[in-house]
PDB file of C-alpha atoms in Angstrom:
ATOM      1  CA  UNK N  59     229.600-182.742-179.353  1.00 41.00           C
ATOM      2  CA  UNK N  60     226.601-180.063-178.541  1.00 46.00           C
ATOM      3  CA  UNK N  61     226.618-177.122-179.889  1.00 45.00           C
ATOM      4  CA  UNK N  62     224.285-173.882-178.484  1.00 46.00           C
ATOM      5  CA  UNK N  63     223.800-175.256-175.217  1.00 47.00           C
ATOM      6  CA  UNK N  64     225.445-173.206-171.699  1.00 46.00           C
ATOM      7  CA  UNK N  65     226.939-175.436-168.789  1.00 44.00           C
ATOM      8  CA  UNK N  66     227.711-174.463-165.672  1.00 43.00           C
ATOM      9  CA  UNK N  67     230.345-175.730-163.551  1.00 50.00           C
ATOM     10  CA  UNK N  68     228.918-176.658-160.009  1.00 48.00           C
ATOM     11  CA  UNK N  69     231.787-177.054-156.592  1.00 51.00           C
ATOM     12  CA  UNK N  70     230.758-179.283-154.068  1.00 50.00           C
ATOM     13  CA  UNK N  71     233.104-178.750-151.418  1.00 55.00           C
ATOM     14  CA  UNK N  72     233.795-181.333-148.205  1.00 56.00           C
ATOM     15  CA  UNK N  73     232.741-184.476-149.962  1.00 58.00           C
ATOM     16  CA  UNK N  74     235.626-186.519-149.535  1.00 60.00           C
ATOM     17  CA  UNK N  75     238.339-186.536-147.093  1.00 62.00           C
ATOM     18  CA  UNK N  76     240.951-183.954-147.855  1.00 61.00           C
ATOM     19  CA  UNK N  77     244.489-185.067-148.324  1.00 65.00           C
ATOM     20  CA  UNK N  78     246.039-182.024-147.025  1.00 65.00           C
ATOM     21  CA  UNK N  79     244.527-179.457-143.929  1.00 63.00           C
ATOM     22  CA  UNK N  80     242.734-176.717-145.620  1.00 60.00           C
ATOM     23  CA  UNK N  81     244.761-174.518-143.685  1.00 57.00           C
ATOM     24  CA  UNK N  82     247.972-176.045-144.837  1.00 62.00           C
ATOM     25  CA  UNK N  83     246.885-175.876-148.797  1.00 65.00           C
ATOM     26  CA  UNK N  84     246.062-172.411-148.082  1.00 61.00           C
ATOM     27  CA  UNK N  85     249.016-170.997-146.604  1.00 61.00           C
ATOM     28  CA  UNK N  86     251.020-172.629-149.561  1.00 64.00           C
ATOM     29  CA  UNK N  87     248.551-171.335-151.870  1.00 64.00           C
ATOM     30  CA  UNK N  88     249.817-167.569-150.168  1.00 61.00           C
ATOM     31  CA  UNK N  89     253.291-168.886-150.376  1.00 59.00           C
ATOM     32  CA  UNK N  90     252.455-169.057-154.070  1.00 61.00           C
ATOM     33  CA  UNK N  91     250.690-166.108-154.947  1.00 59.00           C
ATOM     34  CA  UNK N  92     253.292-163.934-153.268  1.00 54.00           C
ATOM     35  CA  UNK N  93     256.633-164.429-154.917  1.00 56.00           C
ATOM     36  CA  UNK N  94     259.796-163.636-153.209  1.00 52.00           C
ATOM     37  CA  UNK N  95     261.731-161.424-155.859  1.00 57.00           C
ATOM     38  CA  UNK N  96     265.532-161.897-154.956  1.00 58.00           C
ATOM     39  CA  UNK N  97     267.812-159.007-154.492  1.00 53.00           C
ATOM     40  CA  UNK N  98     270.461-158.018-156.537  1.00 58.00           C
ATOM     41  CA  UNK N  99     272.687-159.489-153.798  1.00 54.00           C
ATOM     42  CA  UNK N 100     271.027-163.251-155.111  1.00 57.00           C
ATOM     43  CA  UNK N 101     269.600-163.730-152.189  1.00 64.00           C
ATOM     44  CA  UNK N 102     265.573-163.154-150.450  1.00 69.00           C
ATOM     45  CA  UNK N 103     264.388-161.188-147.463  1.00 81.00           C
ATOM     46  CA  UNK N 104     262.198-163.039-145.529  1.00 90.00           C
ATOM     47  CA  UNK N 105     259.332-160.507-145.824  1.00 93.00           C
ATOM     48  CA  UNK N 106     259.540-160.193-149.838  1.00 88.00           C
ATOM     49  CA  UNK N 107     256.062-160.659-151.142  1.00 91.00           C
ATOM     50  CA  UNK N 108     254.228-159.217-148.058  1.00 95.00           C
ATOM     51  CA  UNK N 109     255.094-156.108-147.503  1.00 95.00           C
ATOM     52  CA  UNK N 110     252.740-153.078-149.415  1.00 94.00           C
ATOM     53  CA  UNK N 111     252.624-149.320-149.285  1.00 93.00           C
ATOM     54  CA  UNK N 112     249.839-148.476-147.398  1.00 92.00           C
ATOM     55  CA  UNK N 113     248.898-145.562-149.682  1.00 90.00           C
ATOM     56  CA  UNK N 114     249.012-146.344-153.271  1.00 89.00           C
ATOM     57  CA  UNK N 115     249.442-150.270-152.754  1.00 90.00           C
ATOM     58  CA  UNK N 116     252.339-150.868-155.004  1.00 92.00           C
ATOM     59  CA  UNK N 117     254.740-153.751-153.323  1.00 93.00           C
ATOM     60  CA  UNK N 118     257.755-152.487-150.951  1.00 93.00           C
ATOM     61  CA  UNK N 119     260.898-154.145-151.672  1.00 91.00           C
ATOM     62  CA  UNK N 120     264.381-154.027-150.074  1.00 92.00           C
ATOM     63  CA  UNK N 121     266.997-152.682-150.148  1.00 89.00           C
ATOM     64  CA  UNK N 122     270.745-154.025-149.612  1.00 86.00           C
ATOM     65  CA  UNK N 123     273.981-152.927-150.354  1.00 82.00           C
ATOM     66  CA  UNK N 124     277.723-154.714-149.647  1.00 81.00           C
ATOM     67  CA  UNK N 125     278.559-151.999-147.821  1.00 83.00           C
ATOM     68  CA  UNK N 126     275.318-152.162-145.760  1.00 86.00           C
ATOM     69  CA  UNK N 127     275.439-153.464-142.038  1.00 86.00           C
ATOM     70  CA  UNK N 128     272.150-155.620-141.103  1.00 84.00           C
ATOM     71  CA  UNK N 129     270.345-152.828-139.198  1.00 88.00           C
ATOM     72  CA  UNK N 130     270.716-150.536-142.091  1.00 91.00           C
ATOM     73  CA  UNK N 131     269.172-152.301-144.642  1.00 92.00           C
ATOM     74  CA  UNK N 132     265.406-151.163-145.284  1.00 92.00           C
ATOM     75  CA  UNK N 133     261.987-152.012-146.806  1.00 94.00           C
ATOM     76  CA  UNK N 134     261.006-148.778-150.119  1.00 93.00           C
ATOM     77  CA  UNK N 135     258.060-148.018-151.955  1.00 93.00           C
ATOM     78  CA  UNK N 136     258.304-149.661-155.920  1.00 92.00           C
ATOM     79  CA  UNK N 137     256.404-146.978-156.957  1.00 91.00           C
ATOM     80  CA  UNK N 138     258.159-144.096-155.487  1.00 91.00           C
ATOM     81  CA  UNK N 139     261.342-145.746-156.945  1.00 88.00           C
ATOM     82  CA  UNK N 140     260.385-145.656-159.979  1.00 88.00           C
ATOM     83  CA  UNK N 141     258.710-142.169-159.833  1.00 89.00           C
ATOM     84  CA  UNK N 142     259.014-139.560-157.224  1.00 88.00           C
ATOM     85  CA  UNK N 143     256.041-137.672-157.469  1.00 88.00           C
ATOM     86  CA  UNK N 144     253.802-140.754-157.629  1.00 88.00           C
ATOM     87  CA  UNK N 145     253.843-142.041-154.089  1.00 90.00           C
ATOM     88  CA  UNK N 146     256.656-141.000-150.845  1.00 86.00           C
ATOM     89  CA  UNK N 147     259.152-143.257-149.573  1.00 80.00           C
ATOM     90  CA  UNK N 148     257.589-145.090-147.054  1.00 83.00           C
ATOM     91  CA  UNK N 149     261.080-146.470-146.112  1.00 90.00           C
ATOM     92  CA  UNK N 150     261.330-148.555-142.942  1.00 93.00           C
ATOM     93  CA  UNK N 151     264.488-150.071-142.044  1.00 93.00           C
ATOM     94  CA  UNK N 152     264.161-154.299-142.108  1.00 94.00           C
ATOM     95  CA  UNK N 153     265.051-154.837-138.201  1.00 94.00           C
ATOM     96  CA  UNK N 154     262.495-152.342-137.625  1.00 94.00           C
ATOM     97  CA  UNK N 155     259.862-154.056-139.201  1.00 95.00           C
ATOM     98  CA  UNK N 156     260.838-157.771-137.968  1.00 95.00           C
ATOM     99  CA  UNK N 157     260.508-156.303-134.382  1.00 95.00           C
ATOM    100  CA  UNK N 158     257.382-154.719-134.862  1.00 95.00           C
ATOM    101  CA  UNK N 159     255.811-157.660-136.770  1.00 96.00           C
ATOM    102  CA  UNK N 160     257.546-160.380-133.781  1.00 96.00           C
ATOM    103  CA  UNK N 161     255.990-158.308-131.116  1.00 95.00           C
ATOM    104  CA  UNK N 162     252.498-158.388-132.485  1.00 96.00           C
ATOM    105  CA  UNK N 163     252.324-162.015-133.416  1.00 96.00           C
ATOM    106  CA  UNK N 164     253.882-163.043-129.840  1.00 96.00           C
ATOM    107  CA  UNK N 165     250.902-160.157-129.155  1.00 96.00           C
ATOM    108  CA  UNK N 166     248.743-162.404-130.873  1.00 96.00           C
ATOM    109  CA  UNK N 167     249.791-165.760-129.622  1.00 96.00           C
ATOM    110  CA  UNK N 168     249.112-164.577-125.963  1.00 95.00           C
ATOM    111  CA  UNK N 169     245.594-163.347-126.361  1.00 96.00           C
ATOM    112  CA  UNK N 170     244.395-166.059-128.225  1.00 95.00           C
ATOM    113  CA  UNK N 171     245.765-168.445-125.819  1.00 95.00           C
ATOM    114  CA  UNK N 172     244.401-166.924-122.840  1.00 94.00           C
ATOM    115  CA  UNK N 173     241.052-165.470-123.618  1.00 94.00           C
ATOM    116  CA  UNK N 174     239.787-167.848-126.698  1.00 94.00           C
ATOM    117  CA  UNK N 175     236.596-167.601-126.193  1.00 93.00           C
ATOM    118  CA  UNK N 176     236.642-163.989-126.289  1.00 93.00           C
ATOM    119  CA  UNK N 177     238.405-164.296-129.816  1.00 93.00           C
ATOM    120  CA  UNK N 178     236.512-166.407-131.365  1.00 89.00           C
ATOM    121  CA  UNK N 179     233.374-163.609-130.643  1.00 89.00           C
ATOM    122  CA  UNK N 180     235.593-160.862-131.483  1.00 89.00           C
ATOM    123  CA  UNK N 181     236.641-161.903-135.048  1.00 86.00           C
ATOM    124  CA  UNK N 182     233.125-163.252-135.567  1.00 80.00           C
ATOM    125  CA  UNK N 183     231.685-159.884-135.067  1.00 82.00           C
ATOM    126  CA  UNK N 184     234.790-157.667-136.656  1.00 79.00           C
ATOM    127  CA  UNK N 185     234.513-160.294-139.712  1.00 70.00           C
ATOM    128  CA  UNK N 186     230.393-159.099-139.880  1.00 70.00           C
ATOM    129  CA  UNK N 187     230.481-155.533-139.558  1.00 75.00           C
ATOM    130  CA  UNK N 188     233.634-155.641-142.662  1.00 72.00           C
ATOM    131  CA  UNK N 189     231.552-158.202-144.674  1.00 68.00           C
ATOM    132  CA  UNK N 190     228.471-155.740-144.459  1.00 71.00           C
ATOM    133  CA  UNK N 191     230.402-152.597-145.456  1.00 75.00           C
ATOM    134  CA  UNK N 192     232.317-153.953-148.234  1.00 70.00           C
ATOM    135  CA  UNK N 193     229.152-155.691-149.879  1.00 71.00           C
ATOM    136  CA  UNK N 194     227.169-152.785-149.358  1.00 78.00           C
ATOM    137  CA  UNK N 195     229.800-150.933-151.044  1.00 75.00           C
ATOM    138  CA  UNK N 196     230.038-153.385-153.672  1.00 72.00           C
ATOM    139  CA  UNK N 197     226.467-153.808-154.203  1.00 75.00           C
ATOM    140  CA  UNK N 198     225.948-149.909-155.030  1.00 78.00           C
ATOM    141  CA  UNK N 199     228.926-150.007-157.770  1.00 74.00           C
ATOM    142  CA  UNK N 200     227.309-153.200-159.128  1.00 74.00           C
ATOM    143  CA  UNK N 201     223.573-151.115-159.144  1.00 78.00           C
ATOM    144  CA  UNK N 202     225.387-148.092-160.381  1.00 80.00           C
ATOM    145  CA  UNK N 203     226.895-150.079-163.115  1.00 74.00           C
ATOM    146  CA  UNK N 204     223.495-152.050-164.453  1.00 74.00           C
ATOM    147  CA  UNK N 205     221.555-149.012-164.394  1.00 80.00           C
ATOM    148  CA  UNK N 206     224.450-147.834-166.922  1.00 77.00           C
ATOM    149  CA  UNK N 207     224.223-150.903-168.961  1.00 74.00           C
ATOM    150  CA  UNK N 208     219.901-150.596-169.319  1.00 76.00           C
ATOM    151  CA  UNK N 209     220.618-146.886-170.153  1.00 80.00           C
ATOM    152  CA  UNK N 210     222.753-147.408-172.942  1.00 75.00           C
ATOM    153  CA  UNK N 211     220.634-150.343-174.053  1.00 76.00           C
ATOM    154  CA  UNK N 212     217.529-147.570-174.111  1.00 80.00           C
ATOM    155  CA  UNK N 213     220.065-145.000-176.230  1.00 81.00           C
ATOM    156  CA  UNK N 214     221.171-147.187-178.777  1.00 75.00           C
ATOM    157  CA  UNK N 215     217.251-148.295-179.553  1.00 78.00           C
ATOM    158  CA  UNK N 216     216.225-144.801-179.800  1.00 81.00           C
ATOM    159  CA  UNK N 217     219.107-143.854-181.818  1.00 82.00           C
ATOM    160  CA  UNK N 218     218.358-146.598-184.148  1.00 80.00           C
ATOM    161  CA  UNK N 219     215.074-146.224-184.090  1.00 78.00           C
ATOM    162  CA  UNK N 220     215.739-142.674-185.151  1.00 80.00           C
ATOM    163  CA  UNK N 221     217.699-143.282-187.555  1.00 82.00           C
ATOM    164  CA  UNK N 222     215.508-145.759-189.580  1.00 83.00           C
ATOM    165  CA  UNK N 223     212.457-143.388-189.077  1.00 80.00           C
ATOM    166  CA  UNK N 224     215.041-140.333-190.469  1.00 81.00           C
ATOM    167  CA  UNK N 225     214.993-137.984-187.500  1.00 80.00           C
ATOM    168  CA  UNK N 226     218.685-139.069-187.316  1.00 79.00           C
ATOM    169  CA  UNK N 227     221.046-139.041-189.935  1.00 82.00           C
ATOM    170  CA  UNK N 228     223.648-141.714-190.938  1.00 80.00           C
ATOM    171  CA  UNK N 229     226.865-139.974-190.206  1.00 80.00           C
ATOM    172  CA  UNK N 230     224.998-138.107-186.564  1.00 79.00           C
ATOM    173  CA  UNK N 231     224.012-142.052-185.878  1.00 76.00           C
ATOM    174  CA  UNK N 232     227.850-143.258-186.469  1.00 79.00           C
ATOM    175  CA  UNK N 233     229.044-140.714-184.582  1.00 78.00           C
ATOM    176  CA  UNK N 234     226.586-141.384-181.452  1.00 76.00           C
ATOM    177  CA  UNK N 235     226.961-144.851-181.822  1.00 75.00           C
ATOM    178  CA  UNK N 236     230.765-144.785-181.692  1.00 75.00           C
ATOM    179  CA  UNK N 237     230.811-142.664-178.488  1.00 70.00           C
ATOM    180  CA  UNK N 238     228.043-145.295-176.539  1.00 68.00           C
ATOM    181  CA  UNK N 239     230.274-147.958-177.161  1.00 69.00           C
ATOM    182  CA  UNK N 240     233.236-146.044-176.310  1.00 67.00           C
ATOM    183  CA  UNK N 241     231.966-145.272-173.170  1.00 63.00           C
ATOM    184  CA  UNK N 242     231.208-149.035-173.110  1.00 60.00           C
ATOM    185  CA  UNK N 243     234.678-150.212-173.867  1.00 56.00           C
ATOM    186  CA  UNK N 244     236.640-147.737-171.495  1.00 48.00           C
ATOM    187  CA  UNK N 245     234.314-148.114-168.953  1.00 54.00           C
ATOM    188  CA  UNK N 246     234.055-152.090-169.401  1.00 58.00           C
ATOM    189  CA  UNK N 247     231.099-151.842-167.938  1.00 56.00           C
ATOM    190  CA  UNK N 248     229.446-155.321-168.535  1.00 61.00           C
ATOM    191  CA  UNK N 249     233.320-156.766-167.153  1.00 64.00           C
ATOM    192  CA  UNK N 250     232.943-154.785-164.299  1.00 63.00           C
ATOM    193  CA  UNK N 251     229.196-156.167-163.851  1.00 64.00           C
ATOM    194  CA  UNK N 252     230.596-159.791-164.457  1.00 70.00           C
ATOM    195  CA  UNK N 253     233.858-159.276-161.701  1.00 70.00           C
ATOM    196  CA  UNK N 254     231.332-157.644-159.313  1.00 67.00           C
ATOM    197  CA  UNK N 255     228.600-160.400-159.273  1.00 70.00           C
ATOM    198  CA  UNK N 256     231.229-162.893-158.798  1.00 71.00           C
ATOM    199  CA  UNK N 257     232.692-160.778-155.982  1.00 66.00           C
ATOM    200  CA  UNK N 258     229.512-159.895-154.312  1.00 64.00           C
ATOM    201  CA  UNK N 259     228.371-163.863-154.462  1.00 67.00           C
ATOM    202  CA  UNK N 260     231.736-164.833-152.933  1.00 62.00           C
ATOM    203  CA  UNK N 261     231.777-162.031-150.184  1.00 57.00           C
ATOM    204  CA  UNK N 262     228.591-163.867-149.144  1.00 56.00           C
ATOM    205  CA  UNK N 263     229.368-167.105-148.907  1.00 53.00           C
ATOM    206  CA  UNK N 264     232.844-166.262-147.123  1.00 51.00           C
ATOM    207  CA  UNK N 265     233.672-166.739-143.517  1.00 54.00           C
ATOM    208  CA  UNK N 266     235.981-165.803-140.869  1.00 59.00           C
ATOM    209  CA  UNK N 267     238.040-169.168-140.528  1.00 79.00           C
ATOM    210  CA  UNK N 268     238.612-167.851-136.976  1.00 87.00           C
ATOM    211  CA  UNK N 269     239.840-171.929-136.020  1.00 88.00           C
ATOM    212  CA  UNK N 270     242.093-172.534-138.637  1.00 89.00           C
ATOM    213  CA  UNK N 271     243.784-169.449-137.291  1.00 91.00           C
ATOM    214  CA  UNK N 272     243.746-170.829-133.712  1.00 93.00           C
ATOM    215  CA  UNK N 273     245.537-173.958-135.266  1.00 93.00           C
ATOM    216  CA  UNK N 274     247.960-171.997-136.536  1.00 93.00           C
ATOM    217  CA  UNK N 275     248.573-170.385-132.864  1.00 94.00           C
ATOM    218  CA  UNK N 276     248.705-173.442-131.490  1.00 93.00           C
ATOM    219  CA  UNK N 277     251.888-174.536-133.297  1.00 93.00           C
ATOM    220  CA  UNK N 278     253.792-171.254-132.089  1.00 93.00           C
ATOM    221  CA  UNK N 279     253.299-171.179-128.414  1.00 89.00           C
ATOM    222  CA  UNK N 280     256.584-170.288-127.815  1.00 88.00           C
ATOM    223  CA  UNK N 281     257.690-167.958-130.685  1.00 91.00           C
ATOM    224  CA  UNK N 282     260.925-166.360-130.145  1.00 91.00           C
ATOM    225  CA  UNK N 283     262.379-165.481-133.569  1.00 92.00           C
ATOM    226  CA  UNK N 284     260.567-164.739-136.850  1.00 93.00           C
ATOM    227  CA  UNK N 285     261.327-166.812-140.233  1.00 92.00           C
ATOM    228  CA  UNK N 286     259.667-167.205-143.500  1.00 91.00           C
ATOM    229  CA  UNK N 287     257.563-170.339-143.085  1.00 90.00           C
ATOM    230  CA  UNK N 288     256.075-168.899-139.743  1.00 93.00           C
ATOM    231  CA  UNK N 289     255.184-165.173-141.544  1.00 94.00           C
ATOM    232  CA  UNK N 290     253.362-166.807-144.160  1.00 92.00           C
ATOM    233  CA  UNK N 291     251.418-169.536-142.078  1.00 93.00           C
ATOM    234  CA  UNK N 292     250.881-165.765-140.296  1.00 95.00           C
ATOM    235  CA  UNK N 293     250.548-162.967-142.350  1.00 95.00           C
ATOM    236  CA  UNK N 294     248.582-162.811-145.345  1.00 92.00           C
ATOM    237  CA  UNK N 295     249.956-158.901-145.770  1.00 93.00           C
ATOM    238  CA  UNK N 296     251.934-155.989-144.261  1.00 96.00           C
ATOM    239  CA  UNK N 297     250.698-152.873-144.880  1.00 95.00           C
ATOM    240  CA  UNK N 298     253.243-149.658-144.634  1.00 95.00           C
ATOM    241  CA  UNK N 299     252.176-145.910-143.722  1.00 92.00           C
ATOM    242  CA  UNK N 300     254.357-142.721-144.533  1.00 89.00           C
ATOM    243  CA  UNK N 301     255.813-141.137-141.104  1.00 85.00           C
ATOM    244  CA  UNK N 302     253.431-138.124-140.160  1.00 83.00           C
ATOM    245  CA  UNK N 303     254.550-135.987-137.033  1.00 80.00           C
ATOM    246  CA  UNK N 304     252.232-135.777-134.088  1.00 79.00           C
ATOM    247  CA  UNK N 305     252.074-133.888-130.732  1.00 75.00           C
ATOM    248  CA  UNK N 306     252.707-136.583-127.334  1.00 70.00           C
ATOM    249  CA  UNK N 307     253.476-134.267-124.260  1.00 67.00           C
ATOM    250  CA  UNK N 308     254.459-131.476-125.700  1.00 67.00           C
ATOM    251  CA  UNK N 309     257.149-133.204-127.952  1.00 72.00           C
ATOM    252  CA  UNK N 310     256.672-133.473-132.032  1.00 72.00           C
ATOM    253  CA  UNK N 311     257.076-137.226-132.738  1.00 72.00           C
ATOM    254  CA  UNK N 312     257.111-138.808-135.599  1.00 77.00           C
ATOM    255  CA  UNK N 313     254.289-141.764-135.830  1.00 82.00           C
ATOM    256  CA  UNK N 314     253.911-144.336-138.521  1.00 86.00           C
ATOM    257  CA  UNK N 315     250.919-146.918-139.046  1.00 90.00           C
ATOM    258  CA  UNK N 316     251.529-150.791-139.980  1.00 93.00           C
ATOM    259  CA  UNK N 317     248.838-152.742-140.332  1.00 94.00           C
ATOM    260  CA  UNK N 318     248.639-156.608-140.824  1.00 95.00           C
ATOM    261  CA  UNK N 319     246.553-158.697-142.356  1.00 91.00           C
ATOM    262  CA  UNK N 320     246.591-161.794-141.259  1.00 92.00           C
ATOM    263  CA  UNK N 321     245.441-165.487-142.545  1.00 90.00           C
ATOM    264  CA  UNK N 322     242.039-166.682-142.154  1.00 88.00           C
ATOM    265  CA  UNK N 323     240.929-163.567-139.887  1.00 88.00           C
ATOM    266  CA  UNK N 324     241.817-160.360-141.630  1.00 86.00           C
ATOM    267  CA  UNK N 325     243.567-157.216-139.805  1.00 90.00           C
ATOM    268  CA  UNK N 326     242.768-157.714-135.895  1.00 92.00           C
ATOM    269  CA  UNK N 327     243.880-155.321-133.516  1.00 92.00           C
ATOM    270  CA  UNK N 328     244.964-157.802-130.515  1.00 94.00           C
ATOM    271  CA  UNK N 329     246.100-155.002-127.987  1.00 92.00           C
ATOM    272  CA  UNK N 330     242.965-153.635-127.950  1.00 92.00           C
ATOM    273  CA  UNK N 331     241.236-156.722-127.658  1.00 92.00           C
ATOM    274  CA  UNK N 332     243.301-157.635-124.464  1.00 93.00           C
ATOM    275  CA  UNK N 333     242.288-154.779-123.225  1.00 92.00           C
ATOM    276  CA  UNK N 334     238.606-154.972-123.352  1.00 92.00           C
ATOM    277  CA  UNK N 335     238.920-158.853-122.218  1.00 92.00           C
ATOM    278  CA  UNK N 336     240.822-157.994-119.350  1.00 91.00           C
ATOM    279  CA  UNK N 337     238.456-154.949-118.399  1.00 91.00           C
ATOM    280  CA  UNK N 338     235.395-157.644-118.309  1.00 88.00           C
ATOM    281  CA  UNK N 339     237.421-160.273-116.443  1.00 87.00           C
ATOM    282  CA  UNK N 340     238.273-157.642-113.836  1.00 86.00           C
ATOM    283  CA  UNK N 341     234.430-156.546-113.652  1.00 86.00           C
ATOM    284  CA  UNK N 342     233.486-160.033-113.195  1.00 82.00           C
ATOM    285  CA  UNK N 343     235.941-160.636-110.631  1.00 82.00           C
ATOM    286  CA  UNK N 344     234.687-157.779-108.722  1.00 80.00           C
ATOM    287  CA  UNK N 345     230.754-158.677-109.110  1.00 74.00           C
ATOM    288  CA  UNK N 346     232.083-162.240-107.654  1.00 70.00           C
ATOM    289  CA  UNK N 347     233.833-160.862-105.045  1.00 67.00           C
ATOM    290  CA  UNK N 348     231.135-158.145-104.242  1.00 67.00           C
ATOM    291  CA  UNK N 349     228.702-161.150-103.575  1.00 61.00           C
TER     292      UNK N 349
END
């Protein structure tokens, strides 16, 4: 056995043939990570584990009741159950949410099977412009953090040195040194260095798997009801908004934002990207039939 000596564990991924589809291990690896958590009826919805409050990202679980009928049966904020003044409701009833969530991945389906191409480019350049802004983001905490860490380093040698020389006494160089490394522990700075190097390193390396999504696609050409094995080979996350009220034609109506996060590509906003693909196919057509 060695003693005093560091080793670091090296990954060298794709060097044998894999026994399951990458895609496959990671959708049960999702499976995995988010737990269904029954209801008190015994049994599980099939959106438990996915669905988050937009605002303070606390889970959303549902609700049920013996007395309930299907359609009244509804998604809730944990943490505004368990507090009130912590987070709102964020309530939305469980047929509401399948519908919405059915229409978009049908949404989904559609685009990506008739303008591919166009995909492919999209979530390339969508998966970019996030990558940048999170890493930048990530890389100024990180700089923020290790300029911290050297200027406690520089404190603590002046302090000491201060001390030895006698400029300082004892119980003033206790006292100092007890609030540096306070600020040290409750800041956890050198943790948060550690977790944001290893962050920063992976956000690098990490691509949009933009094909292992169109695999997925593939399989669901014809999607007409939702289950549990088809959101999670789907969805990676459901993200719930509050209800604000907005003015549409002179009438107050109430608006609320879901946004999903899918596997393999992120959030993607595929009704806008039909759009725009079928603005450029309608230019092109016109340029062709111009000449």
């Amino acid at each position: 056995m060695l003693f005093g000596q560091n080793f670091v564990n090296l990954t060298f991924e794709n060097t044998q043939e894999a026994i399951i589809e990458e895609s496959v291990f990671l959708v049960v690896q999702n499976i995995r990570q988010a737990r269904r958590r029954p209801t008190k009826m015994g049994d599980m919805g099939m959106f438990s584990g996915l669905v988050y409050c937009a605002d303070c990202g606390g889970k959303m679980y549902l609700c049920r009741a013996n007395h309930f009928k299907p359609e009244q049966e509804y998604y809730i904020c944990s943490t505004y159950r368990k507090d009130r003044t912590l987070c709102k409701t964020h309530s939305i009833r469980r047929v509401v949410l399948e519908e919405i969530v059915l229409r978009n991945l049908r949404e989904a389906i559609s685009y990506v099977t008739q303008y591919e191409d166009d995909f492919i480019q999209r979530a390339a350049e969508r998966s970019l412009r996030e990558r940048d802004k999170a890493l930048a983001q990530k890389k100024a905490v990180l700089a923020q953090s290790e300029k911290r860490i050297a200027e406690l380093d520089v404190i603590f040698k002046r302090i000491y040195e201060d001390n030895i020389s006698g400029k300082l006494s004892d119980d003033r160089f206790i006292t100092l040194s007890r609030d540096y490394e306070q600020e040290q522990k409750q800041k956890q700075l050198k943790a948060v260095v550690e977790t944001l190097g290893r962050e920063v390193k992976q956000q690098e390396q990490k691509k949009t798997n933009v094909r292992k999504f169109i695999s997925v696609v593939k399989k669901y050409t014809d999607m007409t009801q939702l289950d549990a094995t088809i959101l999670r080979e789907f969805v990676e996350q459901i993200r719930v908004s509050d209800t604000y009220t907005t003015d549409e034609q002179q009438k107050r109506v109430k608006v609320r934002e879901i946004e999903i996060v899918y596997n393999f590509i992120g959030a993607f906003d595929f009704e806008g990207a039909r759009e725009q693909s079928q603005t450029a196919q309608d230019k092109n057509n016109a340029k062709v039939g111009a000449a």
